[in-house]
PDB file of N, CA and C in Angstrom:
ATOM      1  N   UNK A   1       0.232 -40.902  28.478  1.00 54.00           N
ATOM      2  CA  UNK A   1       0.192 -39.647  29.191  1.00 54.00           C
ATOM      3  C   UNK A   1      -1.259 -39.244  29.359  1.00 54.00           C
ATOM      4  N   UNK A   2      -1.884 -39.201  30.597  1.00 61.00           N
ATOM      5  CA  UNK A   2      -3.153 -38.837  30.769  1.00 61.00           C
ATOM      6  C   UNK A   2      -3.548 -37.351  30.965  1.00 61.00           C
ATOM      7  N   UNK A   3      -4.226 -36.898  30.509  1.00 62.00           N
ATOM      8  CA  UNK A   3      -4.904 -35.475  30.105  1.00 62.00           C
ATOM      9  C   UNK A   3      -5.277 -35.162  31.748  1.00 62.00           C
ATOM     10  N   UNK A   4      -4.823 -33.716  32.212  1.00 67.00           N
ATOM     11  CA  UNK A   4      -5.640 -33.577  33.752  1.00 67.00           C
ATOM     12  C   UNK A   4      -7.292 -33.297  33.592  1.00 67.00           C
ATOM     13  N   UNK A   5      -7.032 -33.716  34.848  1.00 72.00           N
ATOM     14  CA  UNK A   5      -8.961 -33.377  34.577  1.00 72.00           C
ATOM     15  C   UNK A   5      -9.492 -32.551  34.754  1.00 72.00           C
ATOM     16  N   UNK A   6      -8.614 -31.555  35.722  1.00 75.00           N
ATOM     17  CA  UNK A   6      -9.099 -29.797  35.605  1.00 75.00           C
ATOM     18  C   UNK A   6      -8.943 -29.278  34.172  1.00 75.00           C
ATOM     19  N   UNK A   7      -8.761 -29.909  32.944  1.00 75.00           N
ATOM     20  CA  UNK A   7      -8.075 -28.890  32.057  1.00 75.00           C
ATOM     21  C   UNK A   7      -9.236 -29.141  31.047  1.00 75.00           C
ATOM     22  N   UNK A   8      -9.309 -27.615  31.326  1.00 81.00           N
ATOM     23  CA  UNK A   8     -10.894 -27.477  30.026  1.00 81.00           C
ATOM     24  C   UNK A   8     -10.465 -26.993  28.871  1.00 81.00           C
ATOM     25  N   UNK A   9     -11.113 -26.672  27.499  1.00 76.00           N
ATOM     26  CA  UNK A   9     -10.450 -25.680  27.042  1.00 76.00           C
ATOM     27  C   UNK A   9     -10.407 -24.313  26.971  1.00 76.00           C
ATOM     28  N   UNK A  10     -11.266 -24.116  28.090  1.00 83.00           N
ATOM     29  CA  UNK A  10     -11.176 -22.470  28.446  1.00 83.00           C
ATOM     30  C   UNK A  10     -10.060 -22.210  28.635  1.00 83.00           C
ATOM     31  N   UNK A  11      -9.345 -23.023  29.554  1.00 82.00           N
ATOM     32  CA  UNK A  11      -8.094 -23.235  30.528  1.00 82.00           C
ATOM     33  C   UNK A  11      -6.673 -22.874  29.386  1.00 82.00           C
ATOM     34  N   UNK A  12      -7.295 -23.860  28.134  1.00 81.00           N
ATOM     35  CA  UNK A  12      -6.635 -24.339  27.229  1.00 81.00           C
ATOM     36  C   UNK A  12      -6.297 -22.668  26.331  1.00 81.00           C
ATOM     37  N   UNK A  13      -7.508 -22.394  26.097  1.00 84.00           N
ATOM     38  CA  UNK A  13      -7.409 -21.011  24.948  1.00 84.00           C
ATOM     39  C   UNK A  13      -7.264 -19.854  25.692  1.00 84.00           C
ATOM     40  N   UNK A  14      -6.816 -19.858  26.848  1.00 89.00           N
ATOM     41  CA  UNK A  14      -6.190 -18.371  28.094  1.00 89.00           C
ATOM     42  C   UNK A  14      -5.207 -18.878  27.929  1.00 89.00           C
ATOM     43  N   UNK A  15      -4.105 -19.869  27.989  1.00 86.00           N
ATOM     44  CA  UNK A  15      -2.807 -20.221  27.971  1.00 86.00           C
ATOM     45  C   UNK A  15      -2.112 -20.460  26.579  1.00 86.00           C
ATOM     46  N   UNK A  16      -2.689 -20.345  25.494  1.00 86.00           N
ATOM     47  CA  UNK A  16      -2.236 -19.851  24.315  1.00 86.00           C
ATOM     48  C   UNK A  16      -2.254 -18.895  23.989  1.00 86.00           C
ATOM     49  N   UNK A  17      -3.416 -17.837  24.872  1.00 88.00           N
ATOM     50  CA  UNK A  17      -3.211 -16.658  24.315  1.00 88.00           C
ATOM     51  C   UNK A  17      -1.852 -15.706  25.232  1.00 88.00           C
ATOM     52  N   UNK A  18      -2.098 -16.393  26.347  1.00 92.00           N
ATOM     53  CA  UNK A  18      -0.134 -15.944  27.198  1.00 92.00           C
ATOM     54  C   UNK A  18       0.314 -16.123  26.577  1.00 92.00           C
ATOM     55  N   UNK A  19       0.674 -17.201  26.098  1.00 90.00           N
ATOM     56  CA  UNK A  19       1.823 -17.850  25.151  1.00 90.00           C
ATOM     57  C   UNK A  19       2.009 -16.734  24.057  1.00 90.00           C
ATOM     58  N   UNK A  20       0.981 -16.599  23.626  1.00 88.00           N
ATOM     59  CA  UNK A  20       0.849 -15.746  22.196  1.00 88.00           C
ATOM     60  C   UNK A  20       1.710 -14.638  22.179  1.00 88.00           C
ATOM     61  N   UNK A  21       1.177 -13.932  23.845  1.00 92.00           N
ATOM     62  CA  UNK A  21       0.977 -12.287  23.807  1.00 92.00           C
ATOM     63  C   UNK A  21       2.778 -12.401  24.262  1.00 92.00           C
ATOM     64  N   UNK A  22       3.210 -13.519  25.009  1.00 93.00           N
ATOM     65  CA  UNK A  22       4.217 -13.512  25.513  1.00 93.00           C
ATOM     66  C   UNK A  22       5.713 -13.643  24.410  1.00 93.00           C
ATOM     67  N   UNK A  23       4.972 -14.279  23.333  1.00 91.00           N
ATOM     68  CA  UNK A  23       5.556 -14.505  21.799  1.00 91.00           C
ATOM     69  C   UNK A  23       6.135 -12.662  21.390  1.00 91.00           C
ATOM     70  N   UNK A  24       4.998 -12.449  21.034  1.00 92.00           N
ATOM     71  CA  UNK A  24       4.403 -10.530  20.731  1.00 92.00           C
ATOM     72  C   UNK A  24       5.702  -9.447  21.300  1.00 92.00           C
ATOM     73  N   UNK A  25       5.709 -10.050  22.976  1.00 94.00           N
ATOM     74  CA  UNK A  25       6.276  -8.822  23.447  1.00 94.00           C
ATOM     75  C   UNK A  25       7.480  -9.286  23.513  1.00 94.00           C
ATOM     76  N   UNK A  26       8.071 -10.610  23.340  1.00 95.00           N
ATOM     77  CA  UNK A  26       9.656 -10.741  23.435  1.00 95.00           C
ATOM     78  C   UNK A  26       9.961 -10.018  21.662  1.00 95.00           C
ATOM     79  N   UNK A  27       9.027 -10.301  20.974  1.00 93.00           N
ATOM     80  CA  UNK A  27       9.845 -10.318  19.808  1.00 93.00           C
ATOM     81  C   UNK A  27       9.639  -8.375  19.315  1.00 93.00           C
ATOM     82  N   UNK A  28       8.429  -7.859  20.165  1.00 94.00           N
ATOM     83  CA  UNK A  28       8.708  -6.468  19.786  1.00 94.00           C
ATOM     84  C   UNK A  28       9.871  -6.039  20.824  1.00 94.00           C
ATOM     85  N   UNK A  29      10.527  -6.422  21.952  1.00 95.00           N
ATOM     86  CA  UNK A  29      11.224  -5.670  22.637  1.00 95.00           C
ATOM     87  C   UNK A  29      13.051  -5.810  21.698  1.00 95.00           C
ATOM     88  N   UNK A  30      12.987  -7.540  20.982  1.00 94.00           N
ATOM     89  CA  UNK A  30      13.908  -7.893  20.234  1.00 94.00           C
ATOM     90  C   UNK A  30      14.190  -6.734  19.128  1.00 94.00           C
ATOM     91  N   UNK A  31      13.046  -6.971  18.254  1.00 92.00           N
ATOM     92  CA  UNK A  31      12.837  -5.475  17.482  1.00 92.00           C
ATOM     93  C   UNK A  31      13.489  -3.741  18.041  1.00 92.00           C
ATOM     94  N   UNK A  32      12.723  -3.679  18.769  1.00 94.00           N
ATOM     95  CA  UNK A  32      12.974  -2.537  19.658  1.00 94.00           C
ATOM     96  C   UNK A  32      14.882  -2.412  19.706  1.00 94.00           C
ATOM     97  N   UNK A  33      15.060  -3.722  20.013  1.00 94.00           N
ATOM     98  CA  UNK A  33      16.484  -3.525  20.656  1.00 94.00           C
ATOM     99  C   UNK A  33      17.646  -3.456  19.504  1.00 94.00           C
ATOM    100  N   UNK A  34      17.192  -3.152  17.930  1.00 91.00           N
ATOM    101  CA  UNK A  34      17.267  -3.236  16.828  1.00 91.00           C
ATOM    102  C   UNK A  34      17.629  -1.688  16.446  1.00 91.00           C
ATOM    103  N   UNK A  35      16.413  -1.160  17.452  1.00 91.00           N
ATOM    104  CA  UNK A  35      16.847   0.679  17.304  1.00 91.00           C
ATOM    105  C   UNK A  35      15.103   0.904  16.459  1.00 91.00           C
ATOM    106  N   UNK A  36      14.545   0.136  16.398  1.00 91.00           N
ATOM    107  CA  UNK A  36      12.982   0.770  16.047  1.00 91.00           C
ATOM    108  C   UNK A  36      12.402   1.379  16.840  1.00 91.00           C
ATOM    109  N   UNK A  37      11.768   2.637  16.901  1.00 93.00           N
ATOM    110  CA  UNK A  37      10.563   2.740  18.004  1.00 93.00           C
ATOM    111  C   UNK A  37       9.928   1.581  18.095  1.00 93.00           C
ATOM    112  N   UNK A  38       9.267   1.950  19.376  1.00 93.00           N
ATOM    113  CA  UNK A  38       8.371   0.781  20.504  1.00 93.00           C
ATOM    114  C   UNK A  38       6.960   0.607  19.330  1.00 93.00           C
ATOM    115  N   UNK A  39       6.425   1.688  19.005  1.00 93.00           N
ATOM    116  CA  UNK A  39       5.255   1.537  17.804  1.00 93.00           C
ATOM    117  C   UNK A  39       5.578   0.838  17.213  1.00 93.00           C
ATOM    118  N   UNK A  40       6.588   1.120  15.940  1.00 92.00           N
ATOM    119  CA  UNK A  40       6.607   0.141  15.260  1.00 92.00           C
ATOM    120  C   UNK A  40       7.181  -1.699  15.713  1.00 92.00           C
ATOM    121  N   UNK A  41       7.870  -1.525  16.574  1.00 93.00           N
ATOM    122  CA  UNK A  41       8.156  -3.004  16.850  1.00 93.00           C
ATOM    123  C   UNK A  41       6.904  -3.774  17.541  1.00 93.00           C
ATOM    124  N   UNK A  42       6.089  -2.645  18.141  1.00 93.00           N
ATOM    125  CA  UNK A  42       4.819  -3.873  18.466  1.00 93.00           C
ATOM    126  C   UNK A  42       4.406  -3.715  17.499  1.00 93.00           C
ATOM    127  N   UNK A  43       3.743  -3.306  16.451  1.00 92.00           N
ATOM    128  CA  UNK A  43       2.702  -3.247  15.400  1.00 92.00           C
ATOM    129  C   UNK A  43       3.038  -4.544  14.673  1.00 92.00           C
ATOM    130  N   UNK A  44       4.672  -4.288  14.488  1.00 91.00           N
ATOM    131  CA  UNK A  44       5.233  -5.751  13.675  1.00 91.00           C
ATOM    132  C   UNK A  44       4.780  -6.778  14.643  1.00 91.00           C
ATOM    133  N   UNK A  45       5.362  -6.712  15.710  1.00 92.00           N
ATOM    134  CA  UNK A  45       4.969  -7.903  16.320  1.00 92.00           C
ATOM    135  C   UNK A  45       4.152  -8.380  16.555  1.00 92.00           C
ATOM    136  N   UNK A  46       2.983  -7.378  16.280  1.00 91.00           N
ATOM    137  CA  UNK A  46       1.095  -7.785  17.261  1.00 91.00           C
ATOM    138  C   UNK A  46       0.645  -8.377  15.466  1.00 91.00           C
ATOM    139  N   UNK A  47       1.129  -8.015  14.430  1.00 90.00           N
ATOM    140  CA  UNK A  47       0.937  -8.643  12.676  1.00 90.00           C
ATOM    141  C   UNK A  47       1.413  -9.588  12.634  1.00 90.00           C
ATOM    142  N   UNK A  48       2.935  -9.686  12.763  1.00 88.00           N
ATOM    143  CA  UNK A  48       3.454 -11.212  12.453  1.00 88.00           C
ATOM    144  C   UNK A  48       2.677 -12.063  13.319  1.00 88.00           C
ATOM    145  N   UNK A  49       2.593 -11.868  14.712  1.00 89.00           N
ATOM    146  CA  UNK A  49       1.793 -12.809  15.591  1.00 89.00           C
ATOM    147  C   UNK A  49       0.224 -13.444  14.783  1.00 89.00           C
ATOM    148  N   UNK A  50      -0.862 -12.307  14.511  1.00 89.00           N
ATOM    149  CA  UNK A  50      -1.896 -12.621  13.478  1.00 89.00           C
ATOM    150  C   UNK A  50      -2.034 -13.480  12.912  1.00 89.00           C
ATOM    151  N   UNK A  51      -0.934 -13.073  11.926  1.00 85.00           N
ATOM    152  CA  UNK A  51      -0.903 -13.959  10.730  1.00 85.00           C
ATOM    153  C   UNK A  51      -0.076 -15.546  11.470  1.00 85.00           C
ATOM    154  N   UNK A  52       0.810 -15.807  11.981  1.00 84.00           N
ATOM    155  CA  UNK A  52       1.117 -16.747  12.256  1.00 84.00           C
ATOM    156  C   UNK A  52       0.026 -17.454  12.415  1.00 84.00           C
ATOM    157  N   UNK A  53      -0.558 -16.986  13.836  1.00 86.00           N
ATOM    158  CA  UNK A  53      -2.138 -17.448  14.178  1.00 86.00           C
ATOM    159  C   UNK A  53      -3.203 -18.247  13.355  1.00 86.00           C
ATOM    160  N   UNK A  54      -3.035 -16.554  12.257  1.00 86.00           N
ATOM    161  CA  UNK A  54      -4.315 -17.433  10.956  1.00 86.00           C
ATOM    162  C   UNK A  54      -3.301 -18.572  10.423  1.00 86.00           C
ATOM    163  N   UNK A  55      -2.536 -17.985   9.747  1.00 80.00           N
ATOM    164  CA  UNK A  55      -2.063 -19.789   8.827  1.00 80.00           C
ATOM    165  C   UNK A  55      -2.026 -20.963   9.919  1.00 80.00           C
ATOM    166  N   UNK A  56      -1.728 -20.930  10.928  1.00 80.00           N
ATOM    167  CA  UNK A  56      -1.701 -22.360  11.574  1.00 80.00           C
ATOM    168  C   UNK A  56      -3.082 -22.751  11.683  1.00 80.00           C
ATOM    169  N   UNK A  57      -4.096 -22.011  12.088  1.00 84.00           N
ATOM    170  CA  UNK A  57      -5.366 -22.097  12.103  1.00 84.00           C
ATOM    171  C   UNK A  57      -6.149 -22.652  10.722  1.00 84.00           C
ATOM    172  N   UNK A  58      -5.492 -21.860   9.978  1.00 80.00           N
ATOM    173  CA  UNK A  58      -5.766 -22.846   8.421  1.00 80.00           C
ATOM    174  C   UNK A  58      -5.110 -24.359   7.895  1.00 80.00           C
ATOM    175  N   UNK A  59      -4.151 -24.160   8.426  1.00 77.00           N
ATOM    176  CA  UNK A  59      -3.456 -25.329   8.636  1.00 77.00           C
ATOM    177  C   UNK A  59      -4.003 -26.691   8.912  1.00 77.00           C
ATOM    178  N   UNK A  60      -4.747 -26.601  10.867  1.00 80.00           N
ATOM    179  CA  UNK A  60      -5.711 -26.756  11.254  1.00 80.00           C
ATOM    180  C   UNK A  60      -6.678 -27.380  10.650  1.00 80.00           C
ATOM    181  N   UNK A  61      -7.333 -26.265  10.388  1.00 82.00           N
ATOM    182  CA  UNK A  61      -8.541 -26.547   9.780  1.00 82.00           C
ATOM    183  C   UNK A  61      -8.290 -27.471   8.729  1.00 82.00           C
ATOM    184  N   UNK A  62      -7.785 -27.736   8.299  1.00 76.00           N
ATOM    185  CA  UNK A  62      -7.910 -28.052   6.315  1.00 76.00           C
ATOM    186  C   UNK A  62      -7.092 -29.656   7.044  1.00 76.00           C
ATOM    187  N   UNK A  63      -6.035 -29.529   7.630  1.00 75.00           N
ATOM    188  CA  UNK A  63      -5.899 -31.383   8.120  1.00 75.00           C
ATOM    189  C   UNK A  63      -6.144 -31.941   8.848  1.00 75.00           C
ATOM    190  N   UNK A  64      -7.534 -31.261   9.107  1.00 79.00           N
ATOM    191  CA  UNK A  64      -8.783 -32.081  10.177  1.00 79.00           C
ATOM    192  C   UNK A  64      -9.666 -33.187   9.295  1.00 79.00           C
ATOM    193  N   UNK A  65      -9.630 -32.495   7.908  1.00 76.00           N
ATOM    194  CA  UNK A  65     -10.185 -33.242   7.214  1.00 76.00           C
ATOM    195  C   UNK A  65      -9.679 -34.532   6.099  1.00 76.00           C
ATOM    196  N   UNK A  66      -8.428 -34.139   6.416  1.00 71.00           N
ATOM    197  CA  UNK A  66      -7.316 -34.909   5.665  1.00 71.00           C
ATOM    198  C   UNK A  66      -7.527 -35.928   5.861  1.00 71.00           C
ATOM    199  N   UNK A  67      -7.407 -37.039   4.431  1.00 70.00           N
ATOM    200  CA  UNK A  67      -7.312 -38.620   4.733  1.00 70.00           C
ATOM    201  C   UNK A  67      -6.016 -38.815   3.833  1.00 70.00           C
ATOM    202  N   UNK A  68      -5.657 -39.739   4.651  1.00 71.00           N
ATOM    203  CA  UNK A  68      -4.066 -40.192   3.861  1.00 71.00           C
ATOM    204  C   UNK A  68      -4.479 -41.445   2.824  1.00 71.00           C
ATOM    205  N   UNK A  69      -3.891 -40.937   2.006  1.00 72.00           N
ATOM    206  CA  UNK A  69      -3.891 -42.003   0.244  1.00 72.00           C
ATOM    207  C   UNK A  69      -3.101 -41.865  -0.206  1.00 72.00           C
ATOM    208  N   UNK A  70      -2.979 -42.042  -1.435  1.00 71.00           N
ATOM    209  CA  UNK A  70      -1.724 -42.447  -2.108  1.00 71.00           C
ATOM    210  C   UNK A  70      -2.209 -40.853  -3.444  1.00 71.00           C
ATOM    211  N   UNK A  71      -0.710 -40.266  -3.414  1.00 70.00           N
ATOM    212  CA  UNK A  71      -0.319 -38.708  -3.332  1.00 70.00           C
ATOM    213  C   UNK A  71      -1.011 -37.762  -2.600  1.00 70.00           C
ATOM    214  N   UNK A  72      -1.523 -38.155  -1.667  1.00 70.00           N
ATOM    215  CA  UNK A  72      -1.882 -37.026  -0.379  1.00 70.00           C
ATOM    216  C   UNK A  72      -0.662 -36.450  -0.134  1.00 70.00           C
ATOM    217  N   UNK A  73       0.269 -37.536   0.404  1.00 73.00           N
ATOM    218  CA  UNK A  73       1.652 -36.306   0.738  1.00 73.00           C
ATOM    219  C   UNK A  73       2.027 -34.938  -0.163  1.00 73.00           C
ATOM    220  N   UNK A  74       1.337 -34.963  -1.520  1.00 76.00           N
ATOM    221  CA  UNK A  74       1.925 -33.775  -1.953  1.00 76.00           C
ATOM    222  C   UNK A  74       1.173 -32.121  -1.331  1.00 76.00           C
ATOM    223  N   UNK A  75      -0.090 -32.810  -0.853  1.00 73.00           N
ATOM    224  CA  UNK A  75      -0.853 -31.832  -0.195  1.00 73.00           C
ATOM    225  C   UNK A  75      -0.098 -31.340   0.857  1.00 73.00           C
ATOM    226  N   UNK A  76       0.620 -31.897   1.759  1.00 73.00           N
ATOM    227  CA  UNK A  76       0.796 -31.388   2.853  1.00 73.00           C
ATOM    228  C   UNK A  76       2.366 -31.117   2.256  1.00 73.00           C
ATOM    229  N   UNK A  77       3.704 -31.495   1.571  1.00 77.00           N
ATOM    230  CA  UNK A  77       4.335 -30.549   0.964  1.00 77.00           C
ATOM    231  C   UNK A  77       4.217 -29.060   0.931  1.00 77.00           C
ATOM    232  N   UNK A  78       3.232 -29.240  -0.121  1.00 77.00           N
ATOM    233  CA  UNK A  78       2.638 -27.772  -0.963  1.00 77.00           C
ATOM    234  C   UNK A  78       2.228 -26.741   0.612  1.00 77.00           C
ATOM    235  N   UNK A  79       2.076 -27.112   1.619  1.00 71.00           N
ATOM    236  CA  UNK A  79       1.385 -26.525   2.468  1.00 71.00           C
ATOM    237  C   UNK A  79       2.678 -26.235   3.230  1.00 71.00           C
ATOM    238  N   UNK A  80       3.314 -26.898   3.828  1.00 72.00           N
ATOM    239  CA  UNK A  80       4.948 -27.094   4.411  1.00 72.00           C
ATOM    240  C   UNK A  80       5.465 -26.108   3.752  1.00 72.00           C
ATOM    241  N   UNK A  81       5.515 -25.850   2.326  1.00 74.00           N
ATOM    242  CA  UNK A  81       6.629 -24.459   0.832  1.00 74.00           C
ATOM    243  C   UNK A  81       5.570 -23.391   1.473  1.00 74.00           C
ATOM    244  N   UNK A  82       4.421 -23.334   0.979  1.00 72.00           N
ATOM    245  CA  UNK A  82       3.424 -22.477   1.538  1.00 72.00           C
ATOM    246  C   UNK A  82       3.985 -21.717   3.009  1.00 72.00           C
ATOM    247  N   UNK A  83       4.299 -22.044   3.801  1.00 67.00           N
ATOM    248  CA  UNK A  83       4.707 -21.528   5.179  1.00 67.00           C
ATOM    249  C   UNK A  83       5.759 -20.865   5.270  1.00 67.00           C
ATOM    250  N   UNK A  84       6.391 -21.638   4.474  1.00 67.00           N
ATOM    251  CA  UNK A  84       8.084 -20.673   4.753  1.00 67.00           C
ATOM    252  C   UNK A  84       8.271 -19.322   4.774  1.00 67.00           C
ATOM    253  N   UNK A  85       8.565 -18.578   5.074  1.00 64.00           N
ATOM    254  CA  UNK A  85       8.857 -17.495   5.344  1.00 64.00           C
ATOM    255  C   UNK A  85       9.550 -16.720   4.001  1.00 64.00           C
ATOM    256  N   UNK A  86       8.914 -15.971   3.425  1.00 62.00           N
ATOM    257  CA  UNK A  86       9.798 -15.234   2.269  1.00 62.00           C
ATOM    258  C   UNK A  86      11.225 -14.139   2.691  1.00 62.00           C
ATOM    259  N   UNK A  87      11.900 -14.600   1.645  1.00 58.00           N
ATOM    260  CA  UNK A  87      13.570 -13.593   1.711  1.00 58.00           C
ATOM    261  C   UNK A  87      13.107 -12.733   0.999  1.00 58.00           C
ATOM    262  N   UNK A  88      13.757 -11.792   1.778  1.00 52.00           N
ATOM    263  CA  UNK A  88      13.206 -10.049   2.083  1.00 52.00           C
ATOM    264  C   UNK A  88      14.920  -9.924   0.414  1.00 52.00           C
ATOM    265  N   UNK A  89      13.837  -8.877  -0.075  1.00 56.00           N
ATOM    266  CA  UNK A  89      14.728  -8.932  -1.335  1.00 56.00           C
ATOM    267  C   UNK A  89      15.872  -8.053  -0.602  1.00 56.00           C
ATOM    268  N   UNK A  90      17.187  -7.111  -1.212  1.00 54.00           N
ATOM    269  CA  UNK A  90      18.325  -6.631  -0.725  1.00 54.00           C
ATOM    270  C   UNK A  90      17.827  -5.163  -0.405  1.00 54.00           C
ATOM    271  N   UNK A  91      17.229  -4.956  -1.205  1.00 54.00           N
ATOM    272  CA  UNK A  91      16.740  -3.154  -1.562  1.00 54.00           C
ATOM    273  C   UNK A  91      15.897  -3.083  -0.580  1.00 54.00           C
ATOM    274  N   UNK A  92      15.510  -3.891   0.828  1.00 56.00           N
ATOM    275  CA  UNK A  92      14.454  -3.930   1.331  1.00 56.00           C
ATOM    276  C   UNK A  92      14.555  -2.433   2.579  1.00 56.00           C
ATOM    277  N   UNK A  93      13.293  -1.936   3.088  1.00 59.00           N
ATOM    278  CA  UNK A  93      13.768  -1.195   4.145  1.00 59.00           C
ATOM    279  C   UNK A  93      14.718  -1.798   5.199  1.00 59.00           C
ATOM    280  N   UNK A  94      14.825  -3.037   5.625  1.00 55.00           N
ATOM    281  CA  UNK A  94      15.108  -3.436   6.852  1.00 55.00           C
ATOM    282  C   UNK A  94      16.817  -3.403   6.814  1.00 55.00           C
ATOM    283  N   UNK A  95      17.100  -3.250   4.787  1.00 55.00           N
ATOM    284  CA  UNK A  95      18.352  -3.297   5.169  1.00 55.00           C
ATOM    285  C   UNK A  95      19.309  -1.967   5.061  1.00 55.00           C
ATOM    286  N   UNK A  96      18.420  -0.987   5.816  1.00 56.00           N
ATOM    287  CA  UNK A  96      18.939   0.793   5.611  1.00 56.00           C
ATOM    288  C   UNK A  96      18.608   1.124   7.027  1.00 56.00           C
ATOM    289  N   UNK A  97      18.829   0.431   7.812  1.00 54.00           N
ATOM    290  CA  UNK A  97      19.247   0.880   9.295  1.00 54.00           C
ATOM    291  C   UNK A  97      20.340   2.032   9.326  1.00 54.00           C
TER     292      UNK A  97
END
């Protein structure tokens, strides 16, 4: 598959950030449609977006430098548990709608 040749990464980092913002506003209107005000469902959404951002970016960064050997895989494990998403305990606000 050959790379176009108009495609810079200017090109490249304006179309992730659509992507991004386009991420943002489906998931605050999802929110929204939950019964939150519009504030708070973007605020969540413009944070979770952030942070997604940074950890993949760390992500990134850190297995740019990665060399594969023998127990490397546990590095990228530990990083894989690292990501998951934590369960919201019962007592949480989200569940007093």
């Amino acid at each position: 598959m050959a790379v176009p040749q108009n495609l810079t990464f200017q090109k490249l980092r304006w179309a992730m950030l659509a992507c991004g913002l386009a991420w943002a506003g489906l998931q605050a209107y999802i929110i929204n449609g939950f019964g939150f005000l519009w504030f708070t469902a973007l605020t969540d959404a413009i944070v979770s977006s952030i942070l997604l951002a940074a950890a993949c970016w760390l992500i990134n960064n850190n297995l740019r430098y990665y060399q594969p050997g023998k127990g490397s895989y546990m590095n990228i494990l530990i990083w894989c548990v690292a990501r998951l998403p934590p369960v919201l305990p019962a007592h949480d606000i989200y569940c007093h709608l």
